[in-house]
Amino acid sequence: MIPVAKPLISQEDLDSVRDALQSGQLAQGERVAAFERRFAEMCNVREAIAVSSGTAALHIALLAHGVGPGDEVITSPFSFAATGNAVLLTGARPVFVDIDPITYNISPDAIEQAITPRTKALMPVHIYGYPAAMDRIMALAEAHGLAVIEDACQAHLATFQGKPVGGFGTGCFSLYATKNMTTGEGGMVTTDDPAIAAAARLYRSHGQRERYVHVSLGDNLRMTDFQGALGLSQLERLPALNEQRRKNAAYLTSRLQGAVGTPVVQPGYQHVFHQYTIRTRGDRDQWANTLKERGIGTGVHYPIPIHQQPFFVEQGYGASLPVAEQAAREVLSLPVHPALSEADLAKVADEVLALCK
Ligand SMILES: *Cc1c(COP(=O)(O)O)cnc(C)c1O
């Protein structure tokens, strides 16, 4: 079976985790601090704050910007449910607007139409590792005095006009097992704003300014030091791993273009292909089943847009967002990860082309 995702753990990863475990420092310590410094450097931002998951990163970033009850956060319905849940966790209301049918990212025109006096923040998602239209999104935020929180959970080191994502607004990354780099579970907040960084650090650890002095509400959303060791080691390989994903994607597109809808890469955008997602023509679920029978794992990201999830329908969501809904019926993610051999990639392309006949 060719899996749709596969974590890549190197000998260096194993060595650094073993060193961390043997050091006796298990909870957050100097390895997490070093991982944060390196992550900030690579994203070209002043500060990075390591946390326990991508969801925690989103939640903390929203809280650090003062998002809470009575506020609206405009975001994409075409994402993992955590994007919506993080907003609900603060007591604010996510406002889902439709996406662009080509990039699958939030539509700036749709954002503009949804801004109200209650809007507090914009939360674009760089879906599949492809940056959202940050020029227009930042211009809208500036014009209306809104915070920008980037869900970059799938987009480590993707760039827009040469600038890494997570550096436009406040960035939120996931380090979950299947992401482009991993600490098993984990997340990172990135920012250039020292006040946002300070608020995020406080909330991460019980609102504790110094030992046993608690100055704000907080939680325990810290990362362990052995995860920090793994993150540091993975991060050094990330540029090469992303490059391999881009090569794999270029091969798949060269084979599949014209037969199915293939991902676009527009000028100024650098894709990191967390997913390589096609538009199927025909019965998507049948395609997935046939590919599975032929030894190829696929994924559907995502079959139900967030505004149509049962829990969100219970909250009164569900209004039609036709572009996202059509995408949810048609998308299929193929293996693109760096562990694929040339033979694997050829087989993926051959089998998808066979379905188009
Ligand atoms: C993975 C992911 C998250 C959540 O990250 P976790 O680390 O699993 O909590 C949020 N948003 C998007 C777009 C994701 O892909």
CSV table of C-alpha atoms and ligand atoms in Angstrom, one decimal:
chain,number,residue,atom,x,y,z
A,1,MET,CA,0.0,0.0,0.0
A,2,ILE,CA,1.3,3.5,-0.9
A,3,PRO,CA,0.1,5.5,2.1
A,4,VAL,CA,-1.3,9.1,1.6
A,5,ALA,CA,1.0,10.3,4.5
A,6,LYS,CA,4.0,9.0,6.2
A,7,PRO,CA,6.1,10.6,9.0
A,8,LEU,CA,9.8,10.6,8.2
A,9,ILE,CA,12.0,10.0,11.3
A,10,SER,CA,15.7,10.1,10.7
A,11,GLN,CA,18.7,8.8,12.7
A,12,GLU,CA,19.3,12.4,13.8
A,13,ASP,CA,15.7,12.7,15.1
A,14,LEU,CA,16.2,9.5,17.1
A,15,ASP,CA,19.5,10.7,18.5
A,16,SER,CA,18.3,14.0,19.6
A,17,VAL,CA,15.1,12.6,21.2
A,18,ARG,CA,17.2,10.0,23.1
A,19,ASP,CA,19.6,12.8,24.3
A,20,ALA,CA,16.7,14.8,25.5
A,21,LEU,CA,15.2,11.9,27.4
A,22,GLN,CA,18.5,11.0,28.9
A,23,SER,CA,19.2,14.6,30.0
A,24,GLY,CA,16.5,14.4,32.7
A,25,GLN,CA,14.8,17.5,31.4
A,26,LEU,CA,11.4,16.2,30.2
A,27,ALA,CA,9.1,19.2,30.5
A,28,GLN,CA,9.6,22.4,28.5
A,29,GLY,CA,13.2,23.6,28.8
A,30,GLU,CA,16.2,24.7,26.8
A,31,ARG,CA,15.4,22.5,23.7
A,32,VAL,CA,12.0,24.0,23.3
A,33,ALA,CA,13.6,27.5,23.6
A,34,ALA,CA,16.1,26.6,20.9
A,35,PHE,CA,13.4,25.2,18.7
A,36,GLU,CA,11.4,28.4,19.1
A,37,ARG,CA,14.4,30.6,18.2
A,38,ARG,CA,15.2,28.5,15.1
A,39,PHE,CA,11.5,28.4,14.0
A,40,ALA,CA,11.2,32.2,14.3
A,41,GLU,CA,14.5,32.6,12.3
A,42,MET,CA,13.3,30.4,9.5
A,43,CYS,CA,9.9,32.1,9.3
A,44,ASN,CA,11.6,35.5,9.4
A,45,VAL,CA,9.7,36.6,12.5
A,46,ARG,CA,10.8,38.0,15.9
A,47,GLU,CA,9.1,35.4,18.1
A,48,ALA,CA,7.8,31.9,18.1
A,49,ILE,CA,5.9,30.2,21.0
A,50,ALA,CA,5.8,26.4,21.1
A,51,VAL,CA,2.6,24.9,22.2
A,52,SER,CA,0.9,21.5,22.5
A,53,SER,CA,-1.0,21.4,19.2
A,54,GLY,CA,-2.0,23.5,16.2
A,55,THR,CA,-5.5,23.9,17.8
A,56,ALA,CA,-3.8,25.3,20.9
A,57,ALA,CA,-1.8,27.7,18.7
A,58,LEU,CA,-5.0,29.0,17.1
A,59,HIS,CA,-6.8,29.3,20.4
A,60,ILE,CA,-3.9,31.1,22.1
A,61,ALA,CA,-3.4,33.5,19.1
A,62,LEU,CA,-7.1,34.4,19.1
A,63,LEU,CA,-7.0,35.0,22.9
A,64,ALA,CA,-3.8,37.0,22.6
A,65,HIS,CA,-5.5,39.4,20.2
A,66,GLY,CA,-8.4,39.8,22.7
A,67,VAL,CA,-10.9,37.9,20.7
A,68,GLY,CA,-13.9,36.8,22.8
A,69,PRO,CA,-17.7,36.9,23.3
A,70,GLY,CA,-19.5,39.3,21.0
A,71,ASP,CA,-16.7,39.2,18.4
A,72,GLU,CA,-16.9,37.8,14.9
A,73,VAL,CA,-13.9,36.1,13.2
A,74,ILE,CA,-14.2,35.7,9.4
A,75,THR,CA,-12.7,32.4,8.3
A,76,SER,CA,-12.8,29.6,5.7
A,77,PRO,CA,-15.3,26.7,5.9
A,78,PHE,CA,-13.0,24.6,3.8
A,79,SER,CA,-10.6,23.4,6.5
A,80,PHE,CA,-10.3,21.0,9.4
A,81,ALA,CA,-12.9,21.6,12.1
A,82,ALA,CA,-10.2,23.0,14.5
A,83,THR,CA,-10.3,26.2,12.6
A,84,GLY,CA,-13.9,26.8,13.6
A,85,ASN,CA,-13.6,25.2,17.0
A,86,ALA,CA,-10.7,27.5,18.1
A,87,VAL,CA,-12.9,30.5,17.5
A,88,LEU,CA,-15.8,29.0,19.4
A,89,LEU,CA,-13.5,28.2,22.3
A,90,THR,CA,-12.9,31.9,22.8
A,91,GLY,CA,-16.6,32.6,23.0
A,92,ALA,CA,-16.5,34.5,19.6
A,93,ARG,CA,-18.5,33.5,16.5
A,94,PRO,CA,-16.8,32.2,13.4
A,95,VAL,CA,-18.3,33.7,10.2
A,96,PHE,CA,-17.7,31.3,7.3
A,97,VAL,CA,-17.4,32.8,3.9
A,98,ASP,CA,-16.9,31.1,0.5
A,99,ILE,CA,-13.6,30.1,-1.1
A,100,ASP,CA,-11.9,30.5,-4.4
A,101,PRO,CA,-12.6,27.5,-6.7
A,102,ILE,CA,-9.1,27.4,-8.1
A,103,THR,CA,-6.9,27.8,-4.9
A,104,TYR,CA,-9.5,26.5,-2.3
A,105,ASN,CA,-8.5,29.4,-0.1
A,106,ILE,CA,-10.8,32.0,1.4
A,107,SER,CA,-12.1,34.6,-1.1
A,108,PRO,CA,-11.0,38.2,-0.4
A,109,ASP,CA,-14.2,39.4,-2.1
A,110,ALA,CA,-16.3,37.2,0.2
A,111,ILE,CA,-14.4,38.5,3.3
A,112,GLU,CA,-15.1,42.1,2.2
A,113,GLN,CA,-18.8,41.5,2.0
A,114,ALA,CA,-18.9,39.8,5.5
A,115,ILE,CA,-17.2,42.6,7.5
A,116,THR,CA,-19.5,44.1,10.1
A,117,PRO,CA,-18.8,46.4,13.2
A,118,ARG,CA,-18.5,43.2,15.2
A,119,THR,CA,-15.7,41.8,13.1
A,120,LYS,CA,-12.5,41.5,15.2
A,121,ALA,CA,-10.2,39.3,13.1
A,122,LEU,CA,-9.7,37.6,9.8
A,123,MET,CA,-8.5,34.1,9.9
A,124,PRO,CA,-7.3,32.8,6.5
A,125,VAL,CA,-6.2,29.2,6.2
A,126,HIS,CA,-3.3,28.3,3.8
A,127,ILE,CA,-5.0,25.2,2.8
A,128,TYR,CA,-3.0,22.2,1.4
A,129,GLY,CA,0.2,24.3,1.9
A,130,TYR,CA,-0.8,27.1,-0.6
A,131,PRO,CA,-0.8,30.6,0.7
A,132,ALA,CA,-4.0,32.6,0.9
A,133,ALA,CA,-4.2,35.9,-1.1
A,134,MET,CA,-2.3,37.8,1.7
A,135,ASP,CA,-1.9,41.1,-0.2
A,136,ARG,CA,-5.7,41.6,-0.4
A,137,ILE,CA,-6.3,40.1,3.1
A,138,MET,CA,-3.8,42.4,4.8
A,139,ALA,CA,-5.2,45.4,2.9
A,140,LEU,CA,-8.7,44.6,4.1
A,141,ALA,CA,-7.4,44.1,7.7
A,142,GLU,CA,-5.6,47.4,7.6
A,143,ALA,CA,-8.6,49.3,6.2
A,144,HIS,CA,-10.9,48.0,8.8
A,145,GLY,CA,-8.5,47.8,11.8
A,146,LEU,CA,-8.7,44.0,12.1
A,147,ALA,CA,-6.3,41.4,13.5
A,148,VAL,CA,-5.1,38.7,11.1
A,149,ILE,CA,-4.5,35.2,12.4
A,150,GLU,CA,-3.1,32.8,9.8
A,151,ASP,CA,-4.0,29.2,10.1
A,152,ALA,CA,-0.7,28.0,8.7
A,153,CYS,CA,-1.1,24.5,10.1
A,154,GLN,CA,-0.5,23.0,6.7
A,155,ALA,CA,1.9,25.5,5.3
A,156,HIS,CA,5.3,25.4,7.1
A,157,LEU,CA,7.7,27.7,5.1
A,158,ALA,CA,5.3,28.3,2.2
A,159,THR,CA,5.9,31.9,0.9
A,160,PHE,CA,3.8,34.6,-0.6
A,161,GLN,CA,5.7,37.3,-2.6
A,162,GLY,CA,8.9,35.8,-1.0
A,163,LYS,CA,7.7,36.2,2.6
A,164,PRO,CA,7.0,33.1,4.7
A,165,VAL,CA,3.4,32.6,5.9
A,166,GLY,CA,2.9,33.1,9.6
A,167,GLY,CA,4.7,36.5,9.2
A,168,PHE,CA,1.9,38.5,7.8
A,169,GLY,CA,-0.4,38.4,10.8
A,170,THR,CA,0.0,36.1,13.8
A,171,GLY,CA,0.9,32.6,12.5
A,172,CYS,CA,-0.4,29.3,13.8
A,173,PHE,CA,1.3,26.0,12.9
A,174,SER,CA,0.6,22.4,13.6
A,175,LEU,CA,3.3,19.8,14.3
A,176,TYR,CA,0.9,16.8,14.2
A,177,ALA,CA,2.3,13.5,12.9
A,178,THR,CA,1.2,13.9,9.3
A,179,LYS,CA,2.2,17.5,8.8
A,180,ASN,CA,5.2,18.6,6.7
A,181,MET,CA,7.3,18.4,9.9
A,182,THR,CA,6.2,16.9,13.2
A,183,THR,CA,6.8,16.6,16.9
A,184,GLY,CA,4.0,13.9,17.2
A,185,GLU,CA,1.6,16.4,18.6
A,186,GLY,CA,2.6,20.1,18.8
A,187,GLY,CA,2.1,23.6,17.5
A,188,MET,CA,3.8,27.0,17.1
A,189,VAL,CA,2.6,30.6,17.2
A,190,THR,CA,4.7,33.1,15.3
A,191,THR,CA,4.6,36.9,15.6
A,192,ASP,CA,6.6,40.1,15.3
A,193,ASP,CA,4.6,41.7,18.1
A,194,PRO,CA,6.2,41.4,21.6
A,195,ALA,CA,2.9,42.0,23.3
A,196,ILE,CA,1.1,39.2,21.4
A,197,ALA,CA,4.1,36.9,22.2
A,198,ALA,CA,4.0,37.8,25.9
A,199,ALA,CA,0.2,37.1,26.1
A,200,ALA,CA,0.6,33.8,24.3
A,201,ARG,CA,3.4,32.7,26.6
A,202,LEU,CA,1.3,33.6,29.7
A,203,TYR,CA,-1.7,31.7,28.5
A,204,ARG,CA,0.4,28.7,27.5
A,205,SER,CA,1.4,28.2,31.1
A,206,HIS,CA,-1.3,29.2,33.7
A,207,GLY,CA,-0.9,32.9,33.3
A,208,GLN,CA,2.2,32.6,35.3
A,209,ARG,CA,4.6,35.6,35.1
A,210,GLU,CA,7.1,34.1,37.6
A,211,ARG,CA,6.9,31.0,39.7
A,212,TYR,CA,3.6,30.9,41.5
A,213,VAL,CA,2.6,34.4,40.5
A,214,HIS,CA,-0.4,34.2,38.2
A,215,VAL,CA,-1.4,37.5,36.5
A,216,SER,CA,-3.9,36.2,33.9
A,217,LEU,CA,-6.1,33.3,33.0
A,218,GLY,CA,-4.1,30.4,31.5
A,219,ASP,CA,-4.0,26.8,30.7
A,220,ASN,CA,-1.3,24.2,30.3
A,221,LEU,CA,-0.6,24.0,26.6
A,222,ARG,CA,3.2,23.5,26.8
A,223,MET,CA,5.4,21.3,24.6
A,224,THR,CA,7.8,18.7,26.2
A,225,ASP,CA,11.5,19.1,25.8
A,226,PHE,CA,11.9,15.8,23.9
A,227,GLN,CA,9.4,17.1,21.4
A,228,GLY,CA,11.4,20.3,21.1
A,229,ALA,CA,14.5,18.2,20.4
A,230,LEU,CA,12.5,16.3,17.6
A,231,GLY,CA,11.2,19.6,16.3
A,232,LEU,CA,14.7,21.2,16.0
A,233,SER,CA,16.0,18.1,14.2
A,234,GLN,CA,13.0,17.9,11.8
A,235,LEU,CA,13.1,21.7,11.1
A,236,GLU,CA,16.7,21.4,9.7
A,237,ARG,CA,15.4,19.0,7.1
A,238,LEU,CA,12.1,20.8,6.3
A,239,PRO,CA,13.4,22.9,3.4
A,240,ALA,CA,14.7,19.7,1.7
A,241,LEU,CA,11.5,17.8,2.5
A,242,ASN,CA,9.3,20.6,1.1
A,243,GLU,CA,11.5,20.7,-2.1
A,244,GLN,CA,10.9,16.9,-2.5
A,245,ARG,CA,7.2,17.5,-2.1
A,246,ARG,CA,7.3,20.2,-4.9
A,247,LYS,CA,9.2,17.8,-7.2
A,248,ASN,CA,6.7,15.0,-6.6
A,249,ALA,CA,3.8,17.4,-7.2
A,250,ALA,CA,5.4,18.7,-10.4
A,251,TYR,CA,5.7,15.1,-11.7
A,252,LEU,CA,2.1,14.3,-10.8
A,253,THR,CA,0.9,17.5,-12.5
A,254,SER,CA,2.9,16.7,-15.6
A,255,ARG,CA,1.2,13.4,-15.9
A,256,LEU,CA,-2.4,14.3,-14.8
A,257,GLN,CA,-2.9,17.8,-16.2
A,258,GLY,CA,-5.9,17.9,-18.6
A,259,ALA,CA,-7.3,14.6,-17.3
A,260,VAL,CA,-8.3,15.9,-13.8
A,261,GLY,CA,-8.2,19.2,-12.1
A,262,THR,CA,-4.6,19.7,-10.8
A,263,PRO,CA,-3.3,22.2,-8.2
A,264,VAL,CA,-2.3,25.6,-9.5
A,265,VAL,CA,0.7,27.5,-8.5
A,266,GLN,CA,0.4,31.2,-9.4
A,267,PRO,CA,3.3,33.7,-9.7
A,268,GLY,CA,4.4,35.0,-6.3
A,269,TYR,CA,3.1,31.9,-4.5
A,270,GLN,CA,5.3,29.1,-3.2
A,271,HIS,CA,3.4,25.9,-2.5
A,272,VAL,CA,4.6,23.4,0.1
A,273,PHE,CA,2.2,20.6,-1.0
A,274,HIS,CA,1.1,19.4,2.4
A,275,GLN,CA,-1.6,17.8,0.2
A,276,TYR,CA,-1.6,17.2,-3.5
A,277,THR,CA,-5.4,17.5,-4.2
A,278,ILE,CA,-7.1,16.9,-7.5
A,279,ARG,CA,-10.7,17.5,-8.6
A,280,THR,CA,-12.2,14.3,-9.7
A,281,ARG,CA,-14.6,14.0,-12.6
A,282,GLY,CA,-17.2,11.4,-11.6
A,283,ASP,CA,-17.8,9.6,-8.4
A,284,ARG,CA,-15.1,10.7,-6.0
A,285,ASP,CA,-15.7,8.0,-3.4
A,286,GLN,CA,-15.7,5.3,-6.1
A,287,TRP,CA,-12.3,6.7,-7.2
A,288,ALA,CA,-11.0,6.5,-3.7
A,289,ASN,CA,-12.2,2.9,-3.4
A,290,THR,CA,-10.7,1.8,-6.7
A,291,LEU,CA,-7.4,3.4,-5.9
A,292,LYS,CA,-7.4,1.6,-2.5
A,293,GLU,CA,-8.0,-1.7,-4.2
A,294,ARG,CA,-5.0,-1.0,-6.4
A,295,GLY,CA,-2.7,-0.2,-3.4
A,296,ILE,CA,-2.9,3.6,-3.4
A,297,GLY,CA,-4.0,5.4,-0.2
A,298,THR,CA,-5.9,8.7,-0.7
A,299,GLY,CA,-7.6,11.2,1.6
A,300,VAL,CA,-10.5,13.6,1.4
A,301,HIS,CA,-9.7,17.0,2.8
A,302,TYR,CA,-12.4,17.6,3.7
A,303,PRO,CA,-15.7,15.8,2.9
A,304,ILE,CA,-17.9,18.1,5.0
A,305,PRO,CA,-17.2,21.9,5.1
A,306,ILE,CA,-17.1,23.2,8.7
A,307,HIS,CA,-20.4,25.2,8.4
A,308,GLN,CA,-22.2,21.9,7.6
A,309,GLN,CA,-20.7,19.8,10.4
A,310,PRO,CA,-23.4,18.5,12.7
A,311,PHE,CA,-22.1,20.4,15.7
A,312,PHE,CA,-22.0,23.7,13.7
A,313,VAL,CA,-25.5,23.1,12.3
A,314,GLU,CA,-26.6,22.8,15.9
A,315,GLN,CA,-25.2,26.3,16.5
A,316,GLY,CA,-27.3,27.6,13.6
A,317,TYR,CA,-24.8,27.4,10.8
A,318,GLY,CA,-25.5,25.8,7.5
A,319,ALA,CA,-26.2,28.7,5.1
A,320,SER,CA,-25.1,27.7,1.6
A,321,LEU,CA,-21.5,28.3,0.5
A,322,PRO,CA,-21.7,26.6,-2.9
A,323,VAL,CA,-18.0,26.8,-3.9
A,324,ALA,CA,-16.8,25.1,-0.7
A,325,GLU,CA,-19.6,22.6,-0.9
A,326,GLN,CA,-18.8,21.6,-4.5
A,327,ALA,CA,-15.1,21.3,-3.6
A,328,ALA,CA,-16.0,19.0,-0.7
A,329,ARG,CA,-17.8,16.6,-3.1
A,330,GLU,CA,-15.0,16.5,-5.7
A,331,VAL,CA,-11.6,16.8,-4.0
A,332,LEU,CA,-9.3,13.8,-3.5
A,333,SER,CA,-5.7,14.0,-2.1
A,334,LEU,CA,-3.1,11.7,-3.6
A,335,PRO,CA,0.2,10.7,-2.0
A,336,VAL,CA,2.9,13.4,-2.5
A,337,HIS,CA,5.0,12.9,0.6
A,338,PRO,CA,8.9,12.8,0.4
A,339,ALA,CA,9.0,9.0,1.2
A,340,LEU,CA,7.6,8.1,-2.2
A,341,SER,CA,9.8,6.4,-4.8
A,342,GLU,CA,9.7,7.3,-8.5
A,343,ALA,CA,8.0,3.9,-9.1
A,344,ASP,CA,5.3,4.9,-6.4
A,345,LEU,CA,4.7,8.2,-8.1
A,346,ALA,CA,4.4,6.6,-11.6
A,347,LYS,CA,2.0,4.1,-10.2
A,348,VAL,CA,-0.2,6.8,-8.6
A,349,ALA,CA,-0.3,8.7,-12.0
A,350,ASP,CA,-1.0,5.5,-14.0
A,351,GLU,CA,-3.9,4.4,-11.8
A,352,VAL,CA,-5.5,7.9,-11.7
A,353,LEU,CA,-5.2,8.1,-15.5
A,354,ALA,CA,-6.8,4.6,-15.8
A,355,LEU,CA,-9.8,6.0,-13.9
A,356,CYS,CA,-10.3,8.8,-16.4
A,357,LYS,CA,-10.7,6.4,-19.4
B,1,LIG,C1,-3.9,20.1,11.5
B,1,LIG,C2,-4.7,21.3,11.4
B,1,LIG,C3,-5.2,22.0,12.5
B,1,LIG,C4,-5.1,21.4,13.9
B,1,LIG,O1,-3.8,21.1,14.3
B,1,LIG,P1,-3.6,20.0,15.5
B,1,LIG,O2,-2.1,20.1,15.7
B,1,LIG,O3,-4.1,18.7,14.9
B,1,LIG,O4,-4.4,20.5,16.6
B,1,LIG,C5,-5.9,23.2,12.3
B,1,LIG,N1,-6.1,23.7,11.1
B,1,LIG,C6,-5.6,23.0,9.9
B,1,LIG,C7,-5.9,23.6,8.6
B,1,LIG,C8,-5.0,21.8,10.1
B,1,LIG,O5,-4.6,21.2,9.0
